Amino acid sequence: MLYLWVKAFHIVFVAAWFAGLFYLPRLFVNLALVPADSHAERERLLLMARKLYRFSSLLMVPAVALGLVLWLHYGIGLGPHSGWMHVKLLLVVAVLGYHHACGSLLRRFERLANQRSHRWYRVFNEVSVLLFAAIVVLVVVKPF
């Protein structure tokens, strides 16, 4: 019975974490479009981005911790025919890297050092969606 609670909360925290990862780069698109003389708009967007990044970082911790419990304690993805788990873990590492890349990009905006266009951030925004879709397919279908 505890297994189902761990699994449920893992899903909740992963979904909430990804919600932040879906929206934070969208804020970067808006920040990249802010005119240089619009300080109030820039500061408002930066405040939103800072708060969202901090909150997403807090959600990341239980999402990863509960995933590790499912894997190491309950044995999800262990044994034969668990190649999908190896790929999923690699993708989770990529998501962690993406999360920290968002933090780095946020710090660039704070230092007024952004060199990228809003178009670049629109493409960057889709990376989290692709990672999420790939992870869900691996977990549900378990193709190998």
Tab-separated table of C-alpha atoms in Angstrom:
chain	number	residue	atom	x	y	z
A	1	MET	CA	0.000	0.000	0.000
A	2	LEU	CA	2.845	2.405	0.799
A	3	TYR	CA	4.215	1.712	-2.691
A	4	LEU	CA	1.116	3.284	-4.254
A	5	TRP	CA	1.492	6.425	-2.093
A	6	VAL	CA	5.144	6.765	-3.071
A	7	LYS	CA	4.243	6.312	-6.727
A	8	ALA	CA	1.352	8.804	-6.534
A	9	PHE	CA	3.451	11.500	-4.875
A	10	HIS	CA	6.306	10.872	-7.314
A	11	ILE	CA	3.907	11.562	-10.184
A	12	VAL	CA	2.526	14.688	-8.464
A	13	PHE	CA	5.980	16.154	-7.798
A	14	VAL	CA	7.260	15.298	-11.289
A	15	ALA	CA	4.205	16.938	-12.885
A	16	ALA	CA	4.608	20.051	-10.732
A	17	TRP	CA	8.356	20.243	-11.409
A	18	PHE	CA	7.789	19.975	-15.148
A	19	ALA	CA	5.086	22.647	-15.017
A	20	GLY	CA	7.810	25.003	-13.830
A	21	LEU	CA	10.198	23.778	-16.511
A	22	PHE	CA	7.537	24.357	-19.161
A	23	TYR	CA	6.827	27.936	-18.066
A	24	LEU	CA	10.241	29.262	-17.006
A	25	PRO	CA	11.685	29.335	-20.561
A	26	ARG	CA	8.488	31.067	-21.678
A	27	LEU	CA	9.358	33.834	-19.220
A	28	PHE	CA	12.799	33.927	-20.854
A	29	VAL	CA	11.116	34.477	-24.240
A	30	ASN	CA	9.275	37.444	-22.751
A	31	LEU	CA	12.435	38.772	-21.074
A	32	ALA	CA	14.306	38.596	-24.382
A	33	LEU	CA	11.547	40.701	-25.971
A	34	VAL	CA	11.528	43.449	-23.302
A	35	PRO	CA	12.760	46.802	-24.676
A	36	ALA	CA	15.898	48.146	-22.994
A	37	ASP	CA	14.039	51.142	-21.553
A	38	SER	CA	11.249	49.084	-19.938
A	39	HIS	CA	12.806	48.532	-16.503
A	40	ALA	CA	9.541	47.880	-14.649
A	41	GLU	CA	8.460	45.132	-17.052
A	42	ARG	CA	11.917	43.556	-16.939
A	43	GLU	CA	11.993	43.568	-13.131
A	44	ARG	CA	8.489	42.087	-12.923
A	45	LEU	CA	9.411	39.243	-15.281
A	46	LEU	CA	12.691	38.646	-13.449
A	47	LEU	CA	10.851	38.440	-10.135
A	48	MET	CA	8.429	35.908	-11.605
A	49	ALA	CA	11.298	33.879	-13.081
A	50	ARG	CA	13.272	33.897	-9.807
A	51	LYS	CA	10.280	32.729	-7.785
A	52	LEU	CA	9.376	30.050	-10.308
A	53	TYR	CA	12.950	28.764	-10.477
A	54	ARG	CA	13.182	28.546	-6.669
A	55	PHE	CA	9.820	26.801	-6.408
A	56	SER	CA	10.687	24.386	-9.228
A	57	SER	CA	13.978	23.607	-7.503
A	58	LEU	CA	12.077	22.693	-4.341
A	59	LEU	CA	9.746	20.424	-6.321
A	60	MET	CA	12.688	18.723	-8.030
A	61	VAL	CA	14.034	17.307	-4.751
A	62	PRO	CA	11.064	15.101	-3.747
A	63	ALA	CA	10.449	14.165	-7.393
A	64	VAL	CA	13.966	12.752	-7.703
A	65	ALA	CA	14.021	11.316	-4.162
A	66	LEU	CA	10.741	9.444	-4.609
A	67	GLY	CA	11.913	8.195	-7.998
A	68	LEU	CA	15.032	6.802	-6.349
A	69	VAL	CA	12.874	5.093	-3.700
A	70	LEU	CA	10.764	3.477	-6.427
A	71	TRP	CA	13.878	2.316	-8.245
A	72	LEU	CA	16.152	1.227	-5.404
A	73	HIS	CA	13.683	0.168	-2.689
A	74	TYR	CA	10.780	-1.198	-4.716
A	75	GLY	CA	12.892	-2.485	-7.606
A	76	ILE	CA	11.105	-0.665	-10.414
A	77	GLY	CA	13.211	-1.062	-13.535
A	78	LEU	CA	15.515	-3.715	-12.104
A	79	GLY	CA	15.971	-7.157	-13.578
A	80	PRO	CA	15.608	-8.441	-17.123
A	81	HIS	CA	13.875	-6.324	-19.737
A	82	SER	CA	14.685	-3.099	-17.913
A	83	GLY	CA	16.640	-1.314	-20.623
A	84	TRP	CA	13.931	1.345	-20.637
A	85	MET	CA	14.979	2.340	-17.104
A	86	HIS	CA	18.568	2.966	-18.175
A	87	VAL	CA	17.374	5.310	-20.913
A	88	LYS	CA	14.902	6.956	-18.516
A	89	LEU	CA	17.664	7.598	-15.976
A	90	LEU	CA	19.794	9.145	-18.710
A	91	LEU	CA	16.870	11.400	-19.652
A	92	VAL	CA	16.337	12.346	-15.990
A	93	VAL	CA	19.989	13.417	-15.850
A	94	ALA	CA	19.290	15.511	-18.971
A	95	VAL	CA	16.252	17.066	-17.237
A	96	LEU	CA	18.414	17.922	-14.223
A	97	GLY	CA	20.911	19.547	-16.589
A	98	TYR	CA	18.090	21.450	-18.298
A	99	HIS	CA	16.849	22.659	-14.921
A	100	HIS	CA	20.278	23.959	-13.972
A	101	ALA	CA	20.740	25.486	-17.442
A	102	CYS	CA	17.547	27.462	-16.751
A	103	GLY	CA	19.177	28.745	-13.567
A	104	SER	CA	22.258	29.787	-15.508
A	105	LEU	CA	20.153	31.586	-18.120
A	106	LEU	CA	18.219	33.351	-15.369
A	107	ARG	CA	21.468	34.624	-13.855
A	108	ARG	CA	22.470	35.977	-17.290
A	109	PHE	CA	19.241	37.943	-17.486
A	110	GLU	CA	19.851	39.273	-13.972
A	111	ARG	CA	23.330	40.482	-15.005
A	112	LEU	CA	21.967	42.017	-18.243
A	113	ALA	CA	24.255	39.607	-20.090
A	114	ASN	CA	21.718	37.757	-22.238
A	115	GLN	CA	23.020	37.274	-25.784
A	116	ARG	CA	20.245	35.040	-27.132
A	117	SER	CA	17.154	35.959	-29.134
A	118	HIS	CA	13.549	35.249	-28.233
A	119	ARG	CA	13.524	32.714	-31.080
A	120	TRP	CA	16.319	30.733	-29.415
A	121	TYR	CA	14.313	30.641	-26.177
A	122	ARG	CA	11.223	29.456	-28.069
A	123	VAL	CA	13.198	26.440	-29.289
A	124	PHE	CA	14.826	25.935	-25.870
A	125	ASN	CA	11.319	25.940	-24.372
A	126	GLU	CA	10.414	22.812	-26.343
A	127	VAL	CA	13.301	20.729	-24.965
A	128	SER	CA	11.488	20.089	-21.679
A	129	VAL	CA	8.362	18.968	-23.541
A	130	LEU	CA	10.362	16.479	-25.615
A	131	LEU	CA	12.152	15.132	-22.534
A	132	PHE	CA	8.850	14.768	-20.667
A	133	ALA	CA	7.197	12.969	-23.594
A	134	ALA	CA	10.127	10.578	-23.990
A	135	ILE	CA	10.155	9.737	-20.273
A	136	VAL	CA	6.392	9.116	-20.171
A	137	VAL	CA	6.567	6.832	-23.217
A	138	LEU	CA	9.441	4.856	-21.686
A	139	VAL	CA	7.658	4.426	-18.346
A	140	VAL	CA	4.288	3.465	-19.804
A	141	VAL	CA	5.313	1.392	-22.842
A	142	LYS	CA	8.602	-0.067	-21.501
A	143	PRO	CA	9.732	-0.772	-25.080
A	144	PHE	CA	12.889	-2.710	-24.171
